[in-house]
PDB file of C-alpha atoms in Angstrom:
ATOM      1  CA  MET A  23     -37.297  -9.791  -3.084  1.00 48.00           C
ATOM      2  CA  ASP A  24     -33.564  -9.317  -3.734  1.00 45.00           C
ATOM      3  CA  GLY A  25     -32.241  -9.302  -7.287  1.00 45.00           C
ATOM      4  CA  SER A  26     -35.363  -8.000  -9.022  1.00 45.00           C
ATOM      5  CA  GLN A  27     -35.759  -4.417 -10.168  1.00 51.00           C
ATOM      6  CA  PRO A  28     -39.079  -2.798 -11.148  1.00 54.00           C
ATOM      7  CA  TYR A  29     -39.335  -3.353 -14.864  1.00 62.00           C
ATOM      8  CA  ASN A  30     -42.362  -2.966 -17.111  1.00 73.00           C
ATOM      9  CA  PRO A  31     -41.766  -3.987 -20.724  1.00 82.00           C
ATOM     10  CA  ARG A  32     -44.410  -2.381 -22.920  1.00 86.00           C
ATOM     11  CA  THR A  33     -43.794  -3.697 -26.453  1.00 94.00           C
ATOM     12  CA  VAL A  34     -43.859  -7.231 -27.835  1.00 95.00           C
ATOM     13  CA  GLU A  35     -40.112  -7.137 -28.340  1.00 95.00           C
ATOM     14  CA  GLU A  36     -39.488  -5.898 -24.790  1.00 95.00           C
ATOM     15  CA  VAL A  37     -41.762  -8.539 -23.282  1.00 95.00           C
ATOM     16  CA  PHE A  38     -39.994 -11.225 -25.308  1.00 96.00           C
ATOM     17  CA  ARG A  39     -36.577 -10.014 -24.131  1.00 95.00           C
ATOM     18  CA  ASP A  40     -37.874 -10.103 -20.565  1.00 95.00           C
ATOM     19  CA  PHE A  41     -39.156 -13.659 -21.149  1.00 97.00           C
ATOM     20  CA  LYS A  42     -35.813 -14.844 -22.556  1.00 96.00           C
ATOM     21  CA  SER A  43     -33.806 -13.279 -19.733  1.00 96.00           C
ATOM     22  CA  ARG A  44     -35.959 -14.803 -16.991  1.00 97.00           C
ATOM     23  CA  ARG A  45     -35.865 -18.128 -18.857  1.00 97.00           C
ATOM     24  CA  THR A  46     -32.056 -17.987 -19.001  1.00 96.00           C
ATOM     25  CA  GLY A  47     -31.900 -17.447 -15.251  1.00 97.00           C
ATOM     26  CA  ILE A  48     -34.122 -20.443 -14.492  1.00 97.00           C
ATOM     27  CA  ILE A  49     -32.208 -22.666 -16.913  1.00 96.00           C
ATOM     28  CA  LYS A  50     -28.983 -21.717 -15.122  1.00 96.00           C
ATOM     29  CA  ALA A  51     -30.501 -22.778 -11.818  1.00 96.00           C
ATOM     30  CA  LEU A  52     -31.544 -26.162 -13.195  1.00 96.00           C
ATOM     31  CA  THR A  53     -28.376 -26.918 -15.170  1.00 94.00           C
ATOM     32  CA  THR A  54     -25.064 -25.139 -14.592  1.00 94.00           C
ATOM     33  CA  ASP A  55     -25.963 -24.019 -11.041  1.00 95.00           C
ATOM     34  CA  VAL A  56     -27.942 -27.137 -10.158  1.00 95.00           C
ATOM     35  CA  GLU A  57     -25.807 -28.115  -7.149  1.00 95.00           C
ATOM     36  CA  VAL A  58     -26.307 -24.706  -5.522  1.00 96.00           C
ATOM     37  CA  PHE A  59     -29.995 -24.739  -6.431  1.00 97.00           C
ATOM     38  CA  TYR A  60     -30.429 -28.223  -4.945  1.00 96.00           C
ATOM     39  CA  GLN A  61     -28.866 -27.183  -1.642  1.00 95.00           C
ATOM     40  CA  GLN A  62     -30.980 -24.031  -1.383  1.00 96.00           C
ATOM     41  CA  CYS A  63     -34.214 -26.019  -1.799  1.00 96.00           C
ATOM     42  CA  ASP A  64     -34.056 -27.540   1.676  1.00 94.00           C
ATOM     43  CA  PRO A  65     -37.354 -29.332   2.442  1.00 93.00           C
ATOM     44  CA  GLU A  66     -37.011 -28.212   6.064  1.00 92.00           C
ATOM     45  CA  LYS A  67     -37.435 -24.579   5.051  1.00 92.00           C
ATOM     46  CA  GLU A  68     -40.718 -22.783   4.420  1.00 90.00           C
ATOM     47  CA  ASN A  69     -42.515 -22.688   1.064  1.00 91.00           C
ATOM     48  CA  LEU A  70     -39.922 -21.620  -1.509  1.00 95.00           C
ATOM     49  CA  CYS A  71     -40.232 -20.381  -5.103  1.00 96.00           C
ATOM     50  CA  LEU A  72     -37.763 -20.240  -7.993  1.00 97.00           C
ATOM     51  CA  TYR A  73     -37.570 -16.812  -9.619  1.00 97.00           C
ATOM     52  CA  GLY A  74     -35.885 -15.781 -12.856  1.00 96.00           C
ATOM     53  CA  PHE A  75     -34.964 -12.119 -13.317  1.00 96.00           C
ATOM     54  CA  PRO A  76     -34.547  -9.763 -16.307  1.00 95.00           C
ATOM     55  CA  ASN A  77     -30.787  -9.681 -15.595  1.00 95.00           C
ATOM     56  CA  GLU A  78     -30.590 -13.455 -16.340  1.00 95.00           C
ATOM     57  CA  GLN A  79     -30.053 -14.331 -12.691  1.00 96.00           C
ATOM     58  CA  TRP A  80     -32.135 -16.630 -10.495  1.00 97.00           C
ATOM     59  CA  GLU A  81     -33.138 -16.797  -6.867  1.00 96.00           C
ATOM     60  CA  VAL A  82     -34.819 -19.230  -4.491  1.00 97.00           C
ATOM     61  CA  ASN A  83     -36.901 -17.239  -2.049  1.00 95.00           C
ATOM     62  CA  LEU A  84     -40.166 -16.973  -0.169  1.00 94.00           C
ATOM     63  CA  PRO A  85     -43.181 -15.738  -2.164  1.00 91.00           C
ATOM     64  CA  ALA A  86     -44.038 -12.054  -2.298  1.00 87.00           C
ATOM     65  CA  GLU A  87     -45.822 -10.754   0.793  1.00 85.00           C
ATOM     66  CA  GLU A  88     -48.086  -8.245  -0.962  1.00 82.00           C
ATOM     67  CA  VAL A  89     -51.531  -9.424  -2.056  1.00 80.00           C
ATOM     68  CA  PRO A  90     -52.119  -9.367  -4.918  1.00 84.00           C
ATOM     69  CA  PRO A  91     -48.464  -9.573  -5.963  1.00 85.00           C
ATOM     70  CA  GLU A  92     -46.899  -7.168  -8.455  1.00 86.00           C
ATOM     71  CA  LEU A  93     -46.351 -10.055 -10.893  1.00 90.00           C
ATOM     72  CA  PRO A  94     -47.766 -13.595 -11.093  1.00 93.00           C
ATOM     73  CA  GLU A  95     -45.980 -15.816  -8.580  1.00 94.00           C
ATOM     74  CA  PRO A  96     -44.049 -19.017  -9.406  1.00 95.00           C
ATOM     75  CA  ALA A  97     -45.090 -22.440  -8.074  1.00 94.00           C
ATOM     76  CA  LEU A  98     -45.038 -22.469  -4.282  1.00 93.00           C
ATOM     77  CA  GLY A  99     -43.194 -25.074  -2.208  1.00 94.00           C
ATOM     78  CA  ILE A 100     -40.873 -26.572  -4.818  1.00 95.00           C
ATOM     79  CA  ASN A 101     -38.514 -27.588  -1.998  1.00 94.00           C
ATOM     80  CA  PHE A 102     -41.002 -29.946  -0.353  1.00 93.00           C
ATOM     81  CA  ALA A 103     -40.857 -32.514  -3.162  1.00 91.00           C
ATOM     82  CA  ARG A 104     -37.058 -32.505  -3.477  1.00 93.00           C
ATOM     83  CA  ASP A 105     -36.366 -35.634  -1.434  1.00 92.00           C
ATOM     84  CA  GLY A 106     -39.577 -37.444  -2.359  1.00 91.00           C
ATOM     85  CA  MET A 107     -38.598 -38.370  -5.928  1.00 91.00           C
ATOM     86  CA  PRO A 108     -35.500 -38.942  -8.085  1.00 93.00           C
ATOM     87  CA  GLU A 109     -33.533 -35.753  -8.617  1.00 93.00           C
ATOM     88  CA  LYS A 110     -34.074 -35.898 -12.384  1.00 93.00           C
ATOM     89  CA  ASP A 111     -37.847 -36.083 -11.962  1.00 94.00           C
ATOM     90  CA  TRP A 112     -37.851 -33.282  -9.403  1.00 95.00           C
ATOM     91  CA  LEU A 113     -35.851 -30.980 -11.674  1.00 96.00           C
ATOM     92  CA  ALA A 114     -38.198 -31.804 -14.565  1.00 95.00           C
ATOM     93  CA  LEU A 115     -41.181 -30.895 -12.375  1.00 95.00           C
ATOM     94  CA  VAL A 116     -39.616 -27.577 -11.374  1.00 97.00           C
ATOM     95  CA  ALA A 117     -38.836 -26.936 -15.054  1.00 96.00           C
ATOM     96  CA  VAL A 118     -42.471 -27.446 -16.075  1.00 96.00           C
ATOM     97  CA  HIS A 119     -43.652 -25.030 -13.391  1.00 97.00           C
ATOM     98  CA  GLY A 120     -40.985 -22.581 -14.582  1.00 97.00           C
ATOM     99  CA  ASP A 121     -42.413 -22.727 -18.111  1.00 97.00           C
ATOM    100  CA  VAL A 122     -45.902 -22.041 -16.787  1.00 97.00           C
ATOM    101  CA  TRP A 123     -44.712 -19.084 -14.732  1.00 97.00           C
ATOM    102  CA  LEU A 124     -42.812 -17.500 -17.624  1.00 97.00           C
ATOM    103  CA  LEU A 125     -45.896 -17.637 -19.837  1.00 97.00           C
ATOM    104  CA  ALA A 126     -47.996 -16.135 -17.054  1.00 96.00           C
ATOM    105  CA  VAL A 127     -45.579 -13.226 -16.604  1.00 96.00           C
ATOM    106  CA  ALA A 128     -45.291 -12.554 -20.341  1.00 96.00           C
ATOM    107  CA  PHE A 129     -49.027 -12.470 -20.917  1.00 95.00           C
ATOM    108  CA  TYR A 130     -49.566 -10.473 -17.735  1.00 95.00           C
ATOM    109  CA  PHE A 131     -47.506  -7.725 -19.364  1.00 94.00           C
ATOM    110  CA  GLY A 132     -49.445  -8.228 -22.576  1.00 94.00           C
ATOM    111  CA  ALA A 133     -52.778  -7.802 -20.804  1.00 94.00           C
ATOM    112  CA  ARG A 134     -51.566  -4.884 -18.688  1.00 92.00           C
ATOM    113  CA  PHE A 135     -50.344  -2.882 -21.656  1.00 92.00           C
ATOM    114  CA  GLY A 136     -53.201  -3.728 -23.975  1.00 93.00           C
ATOM    115  CA  PHE A 137     -51.688  -6.093 -26.538  1.00 95.00           C
ATOM    116  CA  ASP A 138     -54.248  -6.781 -29.252  1.00 95.00           C
ATOM    117  CA  LYS A 139     -54.879 -10.149 -30.900  1.00 95.00           C
ATOM    118  CA  ALA A 140     -52.071  -9.700 -33.427  1.00 96.00           C
ATOM    119  CA  ASP A 141     -49.563  -8.697 -30.723  1.00 95.00           C
ATOM    120  CA  ARG A 142     -50.510 -11.630 -28.503  1.00 95.00           C
ATOM    121  CA  LYS A 143     -50.165 -14.046 -31.405  1.00 96.00           C
ATOM    122  CA  ARG A 144     -46.783 -12.602 -32.379  1.00 96.00           C
ATOM    123  CA  LEU A 145     -45.558 -12.825 -28.790  1.00 96.00           C
ATOM    124  CA  PHE A 146     -46.676 -16.430 -28.494  1.00 96.00           C
ATOM    125  CA  ASN A 147     -45.025 -17.384 -31.783  1.00 96.00           C
ATOM    126  CA  MET A 148     -41.743 -15.798 -30.677  1.00 96.00           C
ATOM    127  CA  ILE A 149     -41.891 -17.687 -27.387  1.00 96.00           C
ATOM    128  CA  ASN A 150     -42.926 -20.922 -29.091  1.00 95.00           C
ATOM    129  CA  ASP A 151     -39.819 -20.868 -31.291  1.00 94.00           C
ATOM    130  CA  LEU A 152     -37.705 -21.431 -28.175  1.00 94.00           C
ATOM    131  CA  PRO A 153     -37.374 -24.844 -26.498  1.00 95.00           C
ATOM    132  CA  THR A 154     -39.205 -24.984 -23.189  1.00 96.00           C
ATOM    133  CA  ILE A 155     -37.229 -25.125 -19.963  1.00 96.00           C
ATOM    134  CA  PHE A 156     -38.453 -28.691 -19.559  1.00 95.00           C
ATOM    135  CA  GLU A 157     -37.078 -29.641 -22.987  1.00 94.00           C
ATOM    136  CA  VAL A 158     -33.718 -28.087 -22.152  1.00 94.00           C
ATOM    137  CA  VAL A 159     -33.467 -29.734 -18.735  1.00 93.00           C
ATOM    138  CA  SER A 160     -34.632 -33.164 -19.928  1.00 90.00           C
ATOM    139  CA  GLY A 161     -32.523 -33.045 -23.100  1.00 86.00           C
ATOM    140  CA  GLY A 162     -35.544 -33.489 -25.350  1.00 75.00           C
ATOM    141  CA  ALA A 163     -35.474 -30.136 -27.112  1.00 64.00           C
ATOM    142  CA  LYS A 164     -36.814 -30.596 -30.610  1.00 50.00           C
ATOM    143  CA  ASN A 165     -34.385 -28.167 -32.168  1.00 48.00           C
ATOM    144  CA  GLN A 166     -31.467 -30.266 -30.953  1.00 51.00           C
ATOM    145  CA  VAL A 167     -32.864 -33.309 -32.740  1.00 51.00           C
ATOM    146  CA  LYS A 168     -33.413 -31.347 -35.949  1.00 52.00           C
ATOM    147  CA  GLU A 169     -29.929 -29.836 -35.871  1.00 52.00           C
ATOM    148  CA  LYS A 170     -28.266 -33.198 -35.415  1.00 52.00           C
ATOM    149  CA  SER A 171     -30.424 -34.776 -38.096  1.00 54.00           C
ATOM    150  CA  ALA A 172     -29.646 -31.979 -40.563  1.00 52.00           C
ATOM    151  CA  MET A 173     -25.908 -32.154 -39.879  1.00 52.00           C
ATOM    152  CA  SER A 174     -25.535 -35.895 -40.276  1.00 48.00           C
ATOM    153  CA  ASN A 175     -28.734 -37.539 -41.468  1.00 51.00           C
ATOM    154  CA  HIS A 176     -26.930 -40.006 -43.740  1.00 45.00           C
ATOM    155  CA  SER A 177     -24.363 -40.866 -41.082  1.00 49.00           C
ATOM    156  CA  SER A 178     -27.075 -41.407 -38.474  1.00 48.00           C
ATOM    157  CA  SER A 179     -29.121 -43.663 -40.749  1.00 48.00           C
ATOM    158  CA  LYS A 180     -26.047 -45.687 -41.612  1.00 45.00           C
ATOM    159  CA  SER A 181     -25.156 -46.070 -37.935  1.00 47.00           C
ATOM    160  CA  LYS A 182     -28.670 -47.247 -37.102  1.00 48.00           C
ATOM    161  CA  SER A 183     -28.559 -49.870 -39.839  1.00 46.00           C
ATOM    162  CA  ASN A 184     -25.068 -51.063 -38.989  1.00 45.00           C
ATOM    163  CA  ALA A 185     -25.879 -51.362 -35.298  1.00 45.00           C
ATOM    164  CA  LYS A 186     -28.377 -54.160 -35.918  1.00 43.00           C
ATOM    165  CA  ALA A 187     -26.596 -55.825 -38.847  1.00 39.00           C
ATOM    166  CA  LYS A 188     -25.084 -59.200 -37.932  1.00 37.00           C
ATOM    167  CA  GLY A 189     -21.320 -59.228 -38.107  1.00 38.00           C
ATOM    168  CA  SER A 190     -20.986 -55.435 -38.212  1.00 39.00           C
ATOM    169  CA  GLU A 191     -18.470 -53.688 -36.005  1.00 41.00           C
ATOM    170  CA  GLN A 192     -21.128 -51.808 -34.060  1.00 40.00           C
ATOM    171  CA  GLN A 193     -23.150 -54.994 -33.530  1.00 39.00           C
ATOM    172  CA  SER A 194     -20.191 -56.637 -31.823  1.00 37.00           C
ATOM    173  CA  LYS A 195     -19.461 -53.632 -29.636  1.00 38.00           C
ATOM    174  CA  PHE A 196     -22.963 -52.470 -28.764  1.00 42.00           C
ATOM    175  CA  PRO A 197     -25.860 -54.628 -29.976  1.00 42.00           C
ATOM    176  CA  LYS A 198     -28.602 -52.393 -28.629  1.00 49.00           C
ATOM    177  CA  ALA A 199     -27.393 -48.991 -29.807  1.00 52.00           C
ATOM    178  CA  SER A 200     -29.626 -48.268 -32.770  1.00 53.00           C
ATOM    179  CA  THR A 201     -33.222 -47.983 -33.774  1.00 49.00           C
ATOM    180  CA  PRO A 202     -35.599 -50.515 -32.129  1.00 53.00           C
ATOM    181  CA  LYS A 203     -35.889 -52.926 -35.120  1.00 50.00           C
ATOM    182  CA  ASP A 204     -35.417 -56.618 -35.863  1.00 50.00           C
ATOM    183  CA  ASP A 205     -32.279 -58.063 -37.457  1.00 51.00           C
ATOM    184  CA  ASP A 206     -33.586 -57.605 -40.987  1.00 51.00           C
ATOM    185  CA  GLU A 207     -31.462 -55.332 -43.142  1.00 50.00           C
ATOM    186  CA  GLU A 208     -33.882 -55.649 -46.037  1.00 50.00           C
ATOM    187  CA  GLY A 209     -36.862 -54.201 -44.153  1.00 54.00           C
ATOM    188  CA  SER A 210     -37.979 -50.809 -45.427  1.00 53.00           C
ATOM    189  CA  ASP A 211     -38.254 -47.689 -43.267  1.00 55.00           C
ATOM    190  CA  GLU A 212     -42.012 -47.741 -43.817  1.00 57.00           C
ATOM    191  CA  GLU A 213     -42.334 -51.285 -42.456  1.00 56.00           C
ATOM    192  CA  ASP A 214     -40.088 -50.435 -39.522  1.00 53.00           C
ATOM    193  CA  GLU A 215     -42.127 -47.328 -38.719  1.00 53.00           C
ATOM    194  CA  GLU A 216     -45.350 -49.329 -38.766  1.00 55.00           C
ATOM    195  CA  GLU A 217     -43.959 -52.152 -36.665  1.00 55.00           C
ATOM    196  CA  HIS A 218     -42.432 -49.939 -33.975  1.00 57.00           C
ATOM    197  CA  GLY A 219     -44.742 -46.964 -34.173  1.00 59.00           C
ATOM    198  CA  ASP A 220     -45.928 -47.613 -30.610  1.00 69.00           C
ATOM    199  CA  THR A 221     -42.394 -47.549 -29.178  1.00 78.00           C
ATOM    200  CA  LEU A 222     -41.990 -44.508 -26.929  1.00 84.00           C
ATOM    201  CA  CYS A 223     -38.839 -42.732 -25.817  1.00 85.00           C
ATOM    202  CA  GLY A 224     -38.241 -43.349 -22.115  1.00 81.00           C
ATOM    203  CA  SER A 225     -37.188 -39.713 -21.660  1.00 81.00           C
ATOM    204  CA  CYS A 226     -39.494 -37.466 -23.701  1.00 81.00           C
ATOM    205  CA  GLY A 227     -42.340 -39.913 -24.372  1.00 79.00           C
ATOM    206  CA  GLU A 228     -42.371 -39.271 -28.126  1.00 81.00           C
ATOM    207  CA  ASN A 229     -43.042 -42.040 -30.640  1.00 79.00           C
ATOM    208  CA  TYR A 230     -40.420 -43.905 -32.620  1.00 72.00           C
ATOM    209  CA  ALA A 231     -39.375 -42.350 -35.927  1.00 74.00           C
ATOM    210  CA  SER A 232     -37.182 -44.111 -38.474  1.00 74.00           C
ATOM    211  CA  ASP A 233     -35.068 -41.024 -39.192  1.00 79.00           C
ATOM    212  CA  GLU A 234     -33.836 -40.624 -35.603  1.00 83.00           C
ATOM    213  CA  PHE A 235     -31.054 -42.424 -33.723  1.00 87.00           C
ATOM    214  CA  TRP A 236     -32.265 -44.547 -30.803  1.00 88.00           C
ATOM    215  CA  ILE A 237     -30.457 -46.432 -28.066  1.00 90.00           C
ATOM    216  CA  CYS A 238     -31.668 -49.112 -25.624  1.00 90.00           C
ATOM    217  CA  CYS A 239     -30.765 -49.367 -21.941  1.00 89.00           C
ATOM    218  CA  ASP A 240     -29.214 -52.749 -21.118  1.00 89.00           C
ATOM    219  CA  ILE A 241     -30.659 -52.623 -17.596  1.00 87.00           C
ATOM    220  CA  CYS A 242     -34.334 -51.609 -17.978  1.00 87.00           C
ATOM    221  CA  GLU A 243     -34.501 -52.323 -21.742  1.00 87.00           C
ATOM    222  CA  ARG A 244     -36.266 -49.028 -22.506  1.00 88.00           C
ATOM    223  CA  TRP A 245     -35.512 -47.176 -25.741  1.00 88.00           C
ATOM    224  CA  PHE A 246     -34.396 -43.543 -25.875  1.00 87.00           C
ATOM    225  CA  HIS A 247     -33.747 -40.912 -28.516  1.00 87.00           C
ATOM    226  CA  GLY A 248     -29.997 -40.470 -28.697  1.00 86.00           C
ATOM    227  CA  SER A 249     -30.536 -36.732 -28.408  1.00 86.00           C
ATOM    228  CA  CYS A 250     -32.595 -37.133 -25.213  1.00 87.00           C
ATOM    229  CA  VAL A 251     -29.777 -38.970 -23.401  1.00 87.00           C
ATOM    230  CA  LYS A 252     -26.958 -37.133 -25.217  1.00 86.00           C
ATOM    231  CA  ILE A 253     -25.595 -40.206 -26.977  1.00 88.00           C
ATOM    232  CA  THR A 254     -24.461 -39.922 -30.596  1.00 86.00           C
ATOM    233  CA  PRO A 255     -24.033 -42.858 -33.002  1.00 86.00           C
ATOM    234  CA  ALA A 256     -20.268 -42.365 -32.878  1.00 83.00           C
ATOM    235  CA  ARG A 257     -20.207 -42.440 -29.089  1.00 83.00           C
ATOM    236  CA  ALA A 258     -22.479 -45.499 -28.981  1.00 84.00           C
ATOM    237  CA  GLU A 259     -19.907 -47.523 -30.912  1.00 84.00           C
ATOM    238  CA  HIS A 260     -17.546 -47.307 -27.925  1.00 83.00           C
ATOM    239  CA  ILE A 261     -20.101 -48.232 -25.235  1.00 84.00           C
ATOM    240  CA  LYS A 262     -20.155 -51.896 -24.237  1.00 83.00           C
ATOM    241  CA  GLN A 263     -23.140 -51.660 -21.876  1.00 87.00           C
ATOM    242  CA  TYR A 264     -25.441 -48.622 -21.868  1.00 87.00           C
ATOM    243  CA  LYS A 265     -27.244 -47.514 -18.700  1.00 87.00           C
ATOM    244  CA  CYS A 266     -29.922 -44.841 -19.010  1.00 87.00           C
ATOM    245  CA  PRO A 267     -29.899 -41.862 -16.583  1.00 84.00           C
ATOM    246  CA  ASP A 268     -32.581 -43.419 -14.356  1.00 83.00           C
ATOM    247  CA  CYS A 269     -30.698 -46.701 -13.979  1.00 82.00           C
ATOM    248  CA  THR A 270     -27.444 -44.841 -13.394  1.00 79.00           C
ATOM    249  CA  ASN A 271     -29.052 -42.784 -10.603  1.00 77.00           C
ATOM    250  CA  LYS A 272     -30.490 -45.915  -9.014  1.00 70.00           C
ATOM    251  CA  ARG A 273     -27.013 -47.391  -8.833  1.00 54.00           C
ATOM    252  CA  ALA A 274     -25.495 -44.178  -7.515  1.00 51.00           C
ATOM    253  CA  ARG A 275     -28.099 -43.575  -4.795  1.00 49.00           C
ATOM    254  CA  PRO A 276     -29.374 -46.162  -2.315  1.00 48.00           C
TER     255      PRO A 276
END
């Protein structure tokens, strides 16, 4: 296939660099180059695959003709599901298959060049320190949440409390932008965690946590991590009615 050069990384560090470069290419396809990627995945075409290359480029192409292939192959037929589901869900599905393929390629090299138990563990730990493609595409990357929390934990907690406090400025502007709790300023974080522990983020599916900023969609009334939908406490103060990405897409597309 075009764009790929024969390349056989032999050390843990080389395999990891190969993994990161291919990952970068796939992330480009699903984010910055998403319009081009979407058009290339025509459901009328034959079974197509999304490839990431060591030069950080990507390509939508037919699967390799040789059997068995030189490297593990990506998911086949990603184009067929494009028009059968919301674009966001389709991109998330392609992202998950991209994560699976990258792991397969990395550990193919590990097996081919005889990585021992320690090497395999080190490779996995290096890979595991990176957000998955799915986390990047869906906005639910854990490191983003931790970075925001570390930068402004006090500010975030104050915003969450003020958002539900009667008479506060944020309450008047955006009553649902906060953590999913009752109008009780005296309730402790422990009580709030216990009461809403079964509340799940509508984007990443993770449970409610009292130290994270949450926001509620005024249309479907689902709660989301602010980081998952890219809404900060400061931005929430200026939103009169919040629509989550799913509800926004429903309005935009018939």
